[in-house]
Short mmCIF file of C-alpha atoms in Angstrom, two decimals:
data_model
loop_
_atom_site.label_atom_id
_atom_site.label_comp_id
_atom_site.label_asym_id
_atom_site.label_seq_id
_atom_site.Cartn_x
_atom_site.Cartn_y
_atom_site.Cartn_z
CA MET A 1 0.24 0.03 0.01
CA GLN A 2 1.18 3.55 -0.71
CA LEU A 3 0.87 5.34 2.25
CA SER A 4 1.68 9.14 1.01
CA GLY A 5 -1.20 10.51 -0.28
CA LEU A 6 -3.78 8.33 1.78
CA ALA A 7 -5.11 9.41 4.94
CA PRO A 8 -4.93 6.85 7.61
CA GLY A 9 -8.67 7.25 8.26
CA ASP A 10 -9.22 5.49 4.81
CA TRP A 11 -6.93 2.72 5.61
CA VAL A 12 -9.57 0.44 7.00
CA THR A 13 -11.87 1.31 3.95
CA VAL A 14 -9.10 0.24 1.60
CA GLN A 15 -8.56 -3.22 3.11
CA ALA A 16 -12.22 -3.94 3.39
CA ARG A 17 -12.89 -3.31 -0.29
CA PHE A 18 -10.22 -5.85 -1.01
CA THR A 19 -9.76 -8.29 1.59
CA PRO A 20 -13.58 -8.07 3.17
CA GLN A 21 -13.29 -11.23 4.92
CA ALA A 22 -9.54 -10.75 6.26
CA ALA A 23 -9.01 -10.80 10.25
CA PHE A 24 -8.77 -7.09 11.44
CA LEU A 25 -9.09 -6.94 15.32
CA VAL A 26 -8.69 -10.28 17.50
CA ALA A 27 -10.12 -10.18 21.04
CA ALA A 28 -8.13 -12.06 23.81
CA ASP A 29 -10.42 -14.65 23.51
CA GLY A 30 -10.20 -15.34 20.16
CA ARG A 31 -13.20 -13.52 18.62
CA THR A 32 -12.17 -11.77 15.28
CA ARG A 33 -13.35 -8.84 13.76
CA THR A 34 -13.06 -9.02 10.06
CA TYR A 35 -11.94 -5.84 7.89
CA ALA A 36 -15.78 -5.66 6.52
CA GLU A 37 -16.86 -5.87 9.91
CA GLY A 38 -14.97 -3.01 11.13
CA GLU A 39 -15.14 -0.73 7.99
CA GLN A 40 -19.24 -0.87 8.70
CA ARG A 41 -18.60 0.01 12.55
CA ILE A 42 -16.30 2.50 12.07
CA THR A 43 -18.06 4.31 9.80
CA ARG A 44 -21.43 4.25 11.66
CA LEU A 45 -19.40 5.24 14.54
CA ALA A 46 -17.99 8.36 12.72
CA ARG A 47 -21.63 9.14 11.59
CA ALA A 48 -22.81 8.96 15.05
CA LEU A 49 -19.98 11.43 16.52
CA ARG A 50 -20.68 13.61 13.75
CA GLN A 51 -24.40 13.56 14.57
CA LEU A 52 -22.95 14.74 18.42
CA GLY A 53 -20.91 17.52 16.80
CA ILE A 54 -17.61 16.28 16.68
CA GLY A 55 -15.89 17.38 13.63
CA ARG A 56 -12.49 18.30 12.12
CA GLY A 57 -10.21 19.60 14.79
CA ASP A 58 -12.70 18.92 18.15
CA ARG A 59 -10.90 16.43 20.59
CA VAL A 60 -12.53 13.16 21.88
CA ALA A 61 -10.99 11.52 24.87
CA LEU A 62 -10.53 8.15 25.68
CA LEU A 63 -9.87 6.53 29.44
CA ALA A 64 -10.13 2.81 29.01
CA VAL A 65 -8.26 -0.33 28.99
CA ASP A 66 -7.52 -1.63 25.87
CA SER A 67 -10.56 -3.29 23.61
CA PRO A 68 -11.65 -3.76 19.82
CA GLU A 69 -14.12 -1.03 20.35
CA TYR A 70 -11.02 1.44 21.60
CA VAL A 71 -9.37 0.86 18.38
CA GLU A 72 -12.78 1.58 16.42
CA VAL A 73 -12.87 5.02 18.49
CA LEU A 74 -9.47 5.95 17.39
CA LEU A 75 -10.35 5.26 13.63
CA ALA A 76 -13.43 6.75 13.58
CA CYS A 77 -11.48 9.89 14.82
CA MET A 78 -9.18 9.58 11.94
CA LYS A 79 -12.10 9.85 9.55
CA LEU A 80 -13.59 12.91 10.86
CA GLY A 81 -10.36 14.74 11.30
CA ALA A 82 -11.13 14.83 15.37
CA THR A 83 -8.31 14.97 17.81
CA TYR A 84 -8.49 11.93 20.04
CA VAL A 85 -6.86 12.20 23.18
CA ALA A 86 -5.91 8.43 24.67
CA LEU A 87 -5.27 8.93 28.25
CA ASN A 88 -3.09 7.22 30.49
CA PHE A 89 -5.23 5.09 33.28
CA ARG A 90 -2.28 4.54 35.47
CA LEU A 91 -2.16 8.20 36.48
CA SER A 92 -3.81 9.08 40.07
CA PRO A 93 -7.82 10.53 39.62
CA ALA A 94 -6.15 14.11 40.11
CA GLU A 95 -3.78 14.03 37.55
CA ILE A 96 -5.95 12.34 34.92
CA ARG A 97 -8.67 14.87 35.49
CA THR A 98 -5.74 17.72 34.80
CA VAL A 99 -4.70 16.29 31.99
CA LEU A 100 -8.12 15.96 30.51
CA ALA A 101 -8.85 19.64 31.21
CA ALA A 102 -5.57 20.91 29.40
CA SER A 103 -6.38 18.28 26.77
CA GLY A 104 -9.61 20.77 25.80
CA ALA A 105 -11.72 17.50 25.24
CA GLN A 106 -15.54 17.59 25.67
CA VAL A 107 -16.61 13.97 24.57
CA ILE A 108 -15.16 10.99 26.11
CA PHE A 109 -15.26 7.35 25.61
CA HIS A 110 -14.41 5.15 29.00
CA SER A 111 -14.52 2.10 30.79
CA ALA A 112 -17.06 1.58 33.74
CA ARG A 113 -14.16 1.17 36.17
CA TYR A 114 -13.15 4.73 35.62
CA GLN A 115 -16.86 6.09 35.90
CA GLU A 116 -15.98 7.90 39.44
CA ILE A 117 -13.25 9.79 37.80
CA VAL A 118 -14.95 10.86 34.61
CA ASP A 119 -18.27 11.99 37.03
CA GLY A 120 -15.63 14.66 38.73
CA CYS A 121 -14.72 15.99 34.83
CA ARG A 122 -16.87 18.67 33.31
CA LEU A 123 -17.58 16.93 30.12
CA ARG A 124 -20.38 17.62 27.50
CA ASP A 125 -20.63 13.89 26.72
CA ALA A 126 -19.74 10.57 28.46
CA ILE A 127 -19.90 7.00 26.94
CA GLN A 128 -19.13 4.09 28.60
CA PHE A 129 -18.10 1.67 26.50
CA GLU A 130 -19.27 -1.53 28.64
CA SER A 131 -23.22 0.21 29.00
CA GLY A 132 -23.70 2.63 26.14
CA TYR A 133 -21.10 2.47 23.53
CA GLU A 134 -23.10 -0.37 21.45
CA GLU A 135 -26.60 2.12 21.65
CA PHE A 136 -24.22 4.82 20.70
CA LEU A 137 -22.70 3.37 17.55
CA ALA A 138 -26.36 1.91 16.52
CA GLY A 139 -27.53 5.58 16.43
CA GLY A 140 -25.07 6.23 13.81
CA PRO A 141 -27.06 6.23 10.36
CA ASP A 142 -26.19 3.55 7.55
CA GLY A 143 -24.43 4.54 4.43
CA GLY A 144 -21.25 3.83 1.92
CA GLU A 145 -17.67 4.70 2.43
CA LEU A 146 -16.88 7.94 4.52
CA PRO A 147 -13.61 9.19 3.02
CA ALA A 148 -11.54 10.84 5.47
CA VAL A 149 -11.30 14.72 5.23
CA THR A 150 -7.93 15.35 6.84
CA ASN A 151 -4.92 16.55 5.63
CA ASP A 152 -1.03 15.67 6.75
CA ASP A 153 -1.15 18.92 8.61
CA ASP A 154 -4.05 17.99 10.57
CA ILE A 155 -3.35 17.12 14.43
CA LEU A 156 -4.92 13.58 14.72
CA SER A 157 -3.82 12.80 18.27
CA ILE A 158 -2.58 14.69 21.51
CA SER A 159 -0.31 12.33 23.45
CA PHE A 160 0.55 12.85 26.90
CA THR A 161 3.90 12.17 27.95
CA SER A 162 4.35 9.40 31.04
CA GLY A 163 5.77 12.44 32.86
CA THR A 164 8.41 10.54 34.78
CA THR A 165 10.67 13.33 34.43
CA GLY A 166 8.10 16.22 35.17
CA THR A 167 4.59 17.12 34.44
CA PRO A 168 3.34 15.75 31.52
CA LYS A 169 3.36 17.63 28.15
CA GLY A 170 0.56 17.15 25.36
CA VAL A 171 2.40 16.11 22.11
CA LEU A 172 0.79 17.09 19.19
CA GLN A 173 0.96 14.22 16.57
CA SER A 174 0.35 15.17 12.86
CA GLN A 175 -1.24 12.91 10.00
CA ARG A 176 2.00 13.40 8.38
CA MET A 177 4.38 11.87 11.53
CA ILE A 178 1.73 9.19 11.96
CA LYS A 179 1.94 7.97 8.54
CA ALA A 180 5.80 8.08 8.59
CA ILE A 181 5.93 6.10 11.64
CA THR A 182 3.50 3.72 10.34
CA GLN A 183 5.53 3.36 7.06
CA SER A 184 9.11 3.20 8.91
CA GLY A 185 7.79 0.43 11.18
CA VAL A 186 6.15 -1.50 8.50
CA LEU A 187 9.25 -1.50 6.21
CA GLU A 188 11.63 -1.95 9.06
CA LEU A 189 9.54 -5.36 10.60
CA GLY A 190 9.21 -6.70 7.19
CA LEU A 191 5.36 -6.89 7.90
CA ARG A 192 3.11 -9.04 5.35
CA PRO A 193 -0.55 -9.26 4.49
CA GLY A 194 -2.24 -11.25 6.84
CA ASP A 195 0.49 -11.13 9.64
CA LEU A 196 -0.92 -11.48 12.96
CA ILE A 197 0.33 -8.89 15.18
CA TYR A 198 0.82 -7.95 19.54
CA SER A 199 2.22 -5.46 21.06
CA GLY A 200 2.34 -5.41 24.83
CA ALA A 201 2.39 -1.36 25.18
CA PRO A 202 -1.38 -0.37 26.06
CA LEU A 203 -3.26 1.39 23.09
CA PHE A 204 -2.60 4.88 24.94
CA HIS A 205 0.94 4.48 24.31
CA ALA A 206 2.64 5.15 20.94
CA ALA A 207 4.01 1.59 20.48
CA GLY A 208 0.35 0.15 21.37
CA PHE A 209 -1.76 1.98 18.87
CA GLY A 210 1.03 2.24 16.38
CA HIS A 211 1.31 -1.66 15.94
CA VAL A 212 -2.65 -1.82 15.53
CA LEU A 213 -1.43 0.61 12.02
CA TYR A 214 1.44 -1.10 11.20
CA GLY A 215 -1.51 -3.81 10.47
CA VAL A 216 -3.89 -2.08 9.22
CA ALA A 217 -1.43 -0.46 6.63
CA ARG A 218 -0.24 -3.83 5.80
CA GLY A 219 -3.65 -5.88 5.80
CA GLY A 220 -2.81 -7.56 9.06
CA ALA A 221 -4.69 -8.02 11.95
CA SER A 222 -3.62 -7.44 15.90
CA VAL A 223 -4.72 -9.27 19.06
CA ILE A 224 -6.33 -6.73 21.43
CA MET A 225 -5.70 -7.54 25.47
CA PRO A 226 -7.27 -5.28 28.04
CA GLN A 227 -3.95 -5.33 29.76
CA TRP A 228 -0.64 -7.08 29.93
CA ASP A 229 -0.97 -10.28 31.34
CA ALA A 230 2.25 -12.78 30.87
CA ASP A 231 -0.22 -15.94 31.04
CA LEU A 232 -2.49 -14.77 28.13
CA ALA A 233 0.51 -13.09 26.11
CA LEU A 234 2.61 -16.80 26.58
CA SER A 235 -0.72 -18.36 25.25
CA TRP A 236 -0.95 -16.20 22.27
CA LEU A 237 2.53 -16.02 21.64
CA GLY A 238 2.75 -19.88 22.11
CA SER A 239 -0.32 -20.25 19.75
CA GLY A 240 1.89 -20.77 16.52
CA ARG A 241 -0.36 -17.92 15.36
CA VAL A 242 1.34 -14.66 16.01
CA ARG A 243 4.15 -13.68 13.62
CA HIS A 244 5.36 -10.46 15.11
CA ALA A 245 5.22 -9.39 18.91
CA THR A 246 6.87 -5.70 20.56
CA LEU A 247 7.65 -6.30 24.30
CA VAL A 248 9.71 -4.48 26.67
CA PRO A 249 12.52 -6.31 28.75
CA SER A 250 10.38 -6.62 31.97
CA MET A 251 7.55 -8.77 29.73
CA ILE A 252 10.21 -10.86 28.04
CA ILE A 253 12.05 -11.76 31.46
CA GLN A 254 8.54 -12.96 32.93
CA LEU A 255 7.80 -14.91 29.47
CA LEU A 256 11.14 -16.39 29.79
CA GLU A 257 10.82 -17.49 33.62
CA HIS A 258 7.23 -18.43 32.96
CA PRO A 259 6.59 -22.53 34.47
CA GLU A 260 4.72 -23.35 31.06
CA LEU A 261 7.43 -21.80 28.67
CA ALA A 262 8.63 -25.40 27.78
CA GLU A 263 4.55 -26.36 26.60
CA ALA A 264 4.90 -23.00 24.04
CA ASP A 265 5.13 -23.34 20.46
CA PHE A 266 6.84 -20.67 18.75
CA SER A 267 7.61 -21.79 15.46
CA GLY A 268 4.72 -18.91 13.90
CA LEU A 269 7.15 -16.28 15.26
CA ARG A 270 8.96 -14.30 12.67
CA SER A 271 10.38 -11.25 15.03
CA ILE A 272 10.35 -9.71 18.05
CA MET A 273 10.89 -5.89 18.60
CA TYR A 274 12.22 -5.27 22.27
CA GLY A 275 13.02 -2.29 23.40
CA GLY A 276 12.42 0.68 26.38
CA ALA A 277 15.22 -0.34 28.77
CA PRO A 278 18.54 -1.99 28.63
CA MET A 279 18.81 -5.73 27.95
CA PRO A 280 21.23 -7.97 29.12
CA THR A 281 23.30 -9.60 26.74
CA SER A 282 22.33 -12.94 28.68
CA VAL A 283 18.61 -12.32 27.99
CA VAL A 284 19.00 -11.80 24.36
CA ARG A 285 20.79 -14.95 23.98
CA ARG A 286 17.98 -16.87 25.87
CA MET A 287 15.33 -14.81 23.48
CA ALA A 288 17.11 -16.36 20.77
CA ASP A 289 17.30 -19.49 22.09
CA VAL A 290 13.64 -19.84 23.07
CA PHE A 291 11.75 -17.96 20.42
CA GLY A 292 13.92 -18.54 17.27
CA CYS A 293 13.11 -15.94 15.21
CA ASP A 294 14.33 -12.33 14.22
CA LEU A 295 15.31 -9.77 17.01
CA HIS A 296 15.05 -6.04 16.54
CA ASN A 297 16.10 -3.60 19.20
CA GLY A 298 14.19 -0.37 18.80
CA PHE A 299 15.45 2.71 20.44
CA GLY A 300 13.19 6.13 20.36
CA ALA A 301 11.40 9.17 21.82
CA GLY A 302 8.26 7.28 20.27
CA THR A 303 5.76 10.18 21.79
CA GLU A 304 7.58 12.83 20.04
CA ALA A 305 9.72 11.61 17.11
CA GLY A 306 9.00 7.85 16.77
CA GLY A 307 11.41 4.93 16.12
CA GLN A 308 15.02 7.20 15.99
CA LEU A 309 17.44 3.93 15.67
CA VAL A 310 17.04 0.10 15.37
CA LEU A 311 19.59 -2.81 15.68
CA ARG A 312 18.29 -5.11 13.18
CA PRO A 313 18.21 -8.90 12.76
CA GLU A 314 21.38 -9.16 10.84
CA ASP A 315 23.01 -7.25 13.55
CA HIS A 316 21.62 -9.72 16.08
CA ARG A 317 23.03 -12.50 14.27
CA ARG A 318 26.21 -10.92 13.70
CA ALA A 319 26.55 -10.41 17.42
CA LEU A 320 25.46 -13.99 18.40
CA ALA A 321 28.15 -15.10 16.10
CA GLY A 322 30.68 -13.37 18.28
CA ASP A 323 30.77 -9.83 17.88
CA GLU A 324 28.59 -9.38 21.08
CA TRP A 325 29.74 -5.57 21.46
CA LEU A 326 26.88 -5.21 19.11
CA LEU A 327 24.31 -6.14 22.17
CA GLY A 328 25.53 -3.03 23.50
CA THR A 329 24.49 -0.65 20.94
CA ILE A 330 21.31 0.81 19.80
CA GLY A 331 21.62 0.51 16.29
CA ARG A 332 21.54 2.73 13.20
CA PRO A 333 18.83 5.53 11.89
CA ALA A 334 15.35 3.63 11.56
CA PHE A 335 13.94 4.50 7.74
CA GLY A 336 13.12 8.20 7.26
CA CYS A 337 15.08 9.21 10.08
CA ASP A 338 18.50 11.54 10.01
CA VAL A 339 20.67 11.45 13.37
CA ARG A 340 23.34 13.46 14.85
CA LEU A 341 25.17 13.86 18.09
CA LEU A 342 25.04 17.34 19.33
CA ASP A 343 27.31 18.97 22.09
CA PRO A 344 25.75 21.95 24.65
CA ASP A 345 26.02 24.68 21.72
CA GLY A 346 24.82 22.35 19.21
CA ALA A 347 27.58 21.34 16.90
CA GLU A 348 27.69 17.71 16.11
CA VAL A 349 30.52 15.67 18.11
CA PRO A 350 33.32 13.39 16.64
CA ASP A 351 33.29 9.71 16.38
CA GLY A 352 33.55 8.13 19.90
CA ALA A 353 32.39 11.48 21.97
CA VAL A 354 29.51 11.81 23.69
CA GLY A 355 26.61 13.85 22.62
CA VAL A 356 23.03 14.45 22.77
CA ILE A 357 20.85 12.37 20.15
CA ALA A 358 19.12 14.73 17.48
CA SER A 359 16.96 13.33 14.80
CA ARG A 360 14.82 14.52 12.23
CA GLY A 361 12.36 13.73 9.64
CA ASP A 362 8.70 13.33 9.13
CA THR A 363 8.42 11.48 12.56
CA VAL A 364 8.88 14.42 14.34
CA MET A 365 6.00 16.00 16.55
CA SER A 366 4.57 19.12 15.54
CA GLY A 367 5.02 20.51 19.32
CA TYR A 368 3.52 20.58 22.44
CA LEU A 369 -0.16 21.69 23.43
CA ASP A 370 -0.01 25.34 24.61
CA ARG A 371 3.58 25.20 25.43
CA PRO A 372 5.69 27.21 22.55
CA ASP A 373 8.45 27.77 25.06
CA LEU A 374 8.97 23.80 25.48
CA THR A 375 8.59 23.38 21.56
CA ALA A 376 11.35 25.68 20.95
CA ARG A 377 13.68 24.35 23.36
CA ALA A 378 12.77 20.61 21.99
CA VAL A 379 12.44 21.29 18.19
CA ARG A 380 15.23 23.22 16.58
CA ASP A 381 15.67 23.72 13.06
CA GLY A 382 13.47 20.46 12.52
CA TRP A 383 15.80 18.58 14.90
CA PHE A 384 13.80 17.11 17.70
CA VAL A 385 16.42 16.84 20.97
CA ALA A 386 15.29 14.82 23.54
CA GLY A 387 17.98 14.71 26.08
CA ASP A 388 19.23 11.08 25.81
CA LEU A 389 23.17 10.81 25.66
CA ALA A 390 25.14 8.63 23.04
CA TRP A 391 28.15 8.05 21.17
CA LYS A 392 29.15 6.83 17.56
CA ASP A 393 31.48 4.04 16.73
CA GLN A 394 33.34 4.34 13.44
CA GLU A 395 30.84 1.61 11.78
CA GLY A 396 27.87 4.18 12.80
CA PHE A 397 26.44 2.16 15.65
CA LEU A 398 25.35 4.36 18.50
CA HIS A 399 26.33 3.48 22.22
CA LEU A 400 23.62 4.89 24.53
CA ALA A 401 25.47 6.76 27.31
CA GLY A 402 22.24 7.42 29.25
CA ARG A 403 20.02 10.69 29.68
CA ALA A 404 21.57 14.00 30.52
CA ASP A 405 19.30 13.94 33.73
CA GLU A 406 20.33 10.88 34.58
CA MET A 407 24.17 11.62 34.81
CA ILE A 408 25.91 10.67 37.59
CA ILE A 409 28.97 13.12 38.52
CA ARG A 410 31.06 11.23 41.07
CA GLY A 411 34.21 13.53 41.80
CA GLY A 412 33.86 15.51 38.86
CA GLU A 413 33.78 12.32 36.66
CA ASN A 414 30.74 11.97 34.64
CA VAL A 415 29.12 8.61 35.23
CA TYR A 416 26.93 7.07 32.52
CA PRO A 417 24.54 4.39 34.05
CA VAL A 418 23.32 2.84 31.27
CA GLU A 419 27.23 1.48 30.95
CA ILE A 420 27.19 -0.07 34.47
CA GLU A 421 23.67 -1.69 33.85
CA ASP A 422 24.86 -3.30 30.73
CA VAL A 423 27.83 -4.91 32.87
CA LEU A 424 26.14 -5.67 35.58
CA GLY A 425 22.93 -7.04 34.02
CA GLY A 426 24.94 -9.80 32.68
CA HIS A 427 25.72 -11.13 36.37
CA ALA A 428 23.88 -14.69 36.96
CA ALA A 429 22.30 -13.36 39.79
CA VAL A 430 20.30 -10.19 37.98
CA ALA A 431 17.19 -10.30 36.27
CA GLU A 432 17.02 -6.54 35.99
CA ILE A 433 18.86 -3.71 37.00
CA ALA A 434 18.51 0.33 37.41
CA VAL A 435 21.51 2.54 38.08
CA VAL A 436 21.15 5.89 39.84
CA GLY A 437 23.38 8.31 41.79
CA GLU A 438 22.74 9.07 45.40
CA PRO A 439 24.07 12.05 47.44
CA ASP A 440 27.53 11.73 49.11
CA PRO A 441 28.99 14.20 51.19
CA HIS A 442 32.70 13.66 50.09
CA TRP A 443 32.11 12.46 46.06
CA GLY A 444 28.90 14.65 45.69
CA GLN A 445 27.18 11.41 44.29
CA VAL A 446 27.84 7.66 44.37
CA VAL A 447 26.75 4.70 42.18
CA THR A 448 23.86 2.48 43.57
CA ALA A 449 22.72 -0.40 41.83
CA VAL A 450 18.80 -1.36 42.27
CA VAL A 451 18.50 -4.97 41.11
CA ALA A 452 15.69 -7.40 41.10
CA LEU A 453 17.06 -11.17 41.65
CA ARG A 454 16.43 -13.99 39.40
CA ASP A 455 15.13 -17.12 41.57
CA GLY A 456 17.14 -18.91 43.99
CA HIS A 457 19.89 -16.01 44.01
CA GLY A 458 20.89 -14.26 46.75
CA THR A 459 22.08 -10.83 46.77
CA PRO A 460 25.78 -10.66 45.39
CA SER A 461 28.26 -9.17 47.58
CA ALA A 462 30.28 -6.42 47.26
CA ALA A 463 33.37 -8.40 46.50
CA GLU A 464 31.42 -10.43 43.96
CA VAL A 465 30.42 -7.32 42.15
CA LYS A 466 33.91 -5.74 42.19
CA GLU A 467 35.03 -9.25 40.54
CA HIS A 468 32.44 -9.16 38.05
CA CYS A 469 33.29 -5.46 37.12
CA ARG A 470 36.96 -5.83 37.29
CA GLY A 471 38.30 -5.27 33.65
CA ARG A 472 35.33 -3.67 32.44
CA LEU A 473 34.66 -0.58 34.53
CA ALA A 474 36.74 1.81 35.93
CA SER A 475 36.98 1.84 39.74
CA TYR A 476 34.80 4.86 40.27
CA LYS A 477 32.00 3.45 38.15
CA VAL A 478 31.75 0.47 40.23
CA PRO A 479 28.59 0.69 42.45
CA GLN A 480 29.39 1.13 46.20
CA ARG A 481 25.98 0.01 47.09
CA ILE A 482 23.67 -3.19 45.72
CA VAL A 483 19.99 -2.54 46.76
CA VAL A 484 17.49 -5.54 46.20
CA VAL A 485 13.84 -4.83 45.07
CA ALA A 486 11.13 -7.60 44.54
CA ASN A 487 9.40 -4.82 42.17
CA PHE A 488 10.26 -2.03 40.18
CA PRO A 489 8.32 1.53 40.08
CA ARG A 490 7.28 1.80 36.06
CA ASN A 491 6.00 4.31 33.95
CA PRO A 492 2.82 3.61 31.47
CA ALA A 493 5.10 1.92 29.04
CA GLY A 494 6.67 -0.55 31.33
CA LYS A 495 9.90 1.35 31.73
CA ILE A 496 11.92 1.45 35.03
CA ASP A 497 10.88 4.97 36.75
CA LYS A 498 14.10 6.18 37.85
CA LEU A 499 12.87 9.57 39.10
CA ARG A 500 10.48 7.84 41.52
CA LEU A 501 13.49 4.89 42.26
CA ARG A 502 15.47 7.74 43.60
CA GLU A 503 12.68 9.67 45.65
CA LEU A 504 12.61 6.04 46.98
CA LEU A 505 15.97 5.55 48.07
CA ALA A 506 15.74 9.22 49.65
CA GLU A 507 12.98 8.50 51.76
CA GLY A 508 14.24 5.39 52.65
CA ARG A 509 11.68 3.13 51.28
CA ILE A 510 13.96 0.87 49.99
CA SER A 511 17.46 0.21 51.29
#
């Protein structure tokens, strides 16, 4: 399918015209909706919304767990040129109300479990998925195809960032941006018509609905589960039906440690995309052994700039054949993305020097909602600058050095947590790790490693840690403290929330 010149709001229409009986959405219990059924329902829903007064530029919010009906709302908005605001249900009620008010949405679709929150908001209309959705949809008049009325400059989505480093910001995502991200994803993953896709990210997250759009653009189908569930995910991935999955490291570790792993059939899997947090080399090797499929490591500011970098399957095969250092990189630019590493003055740094990652292309956002000041700081002459630090080797692979706001300064030396996480993550006892700086009266900051242990392993001693790091890390980078936790605080994407982790350490709530 040619994406340029074709609005995302028309993608289901095109698939329904040529492959009406092909699977479109598959619920967790296996119920399948075809493209013909999806087109009929989305078009009717769009007409029902139009009767409600929703049109181009109007904002429609969603506060719900994932479902096929959630997807229908998003795609109906795309037809009308309405802007959807997919809210993070993991925020507190007060935070949700604040974000919802900032979005300017007057209509909301929501799950019953969030009824009390919705009741406390000033909204013109509220449609509950469980009790009011089908009746609302049925009120839309019949008719033929309903062409999308959008152009590439239209803002189709306002996506609020997870807020792990401050107040959530409303990211303005244009039709051009959504089309470009979809095209890049389809090409990088090599998706084919009829492929069944699963993403562990929720639909309010860029990787959640983004993967549904990959499937729609290519004529594939998506498995939609209400929320992440390791048992359900294993049953689907091990069913032989799913061709591609996208998962964060914590999800992969849960699957690899699942007691029923040996009974799963992964022969249908062609590829897995992972990312969002450092992945120990030992886990990548086990993924290759257990799943037996192509591996992609994706890196990027998905909400604001899509996928920026990718370590491709051929890079993984080379790494597992001997060049293991490649697994410590975040790859090279993804399709349609240009990347530079900049110093504090905005000049490009030489190979080997650490700089902030900047990217440009159609995948970059249009800006932040009502925040021209933040937009001007983040997007400079078309280049998006997020604050992620990296250095480039002579083969063009980028090595993540962390985030500028996570860098630890110990006795005047810059320490990049990701380097330590990569080394200690390979320790036999460590399942997951996050390295942070803690205040110290002598050094300014010291290195602390917070770890979750593998079953059957005890906390590594200081001597063990030093021995494991010997020859791989400078002495000042070796953690002075190891803290064991059962569970990490996480943001909505499943990433470890280091801001909250530092707060818990400072409050003495973990030690």
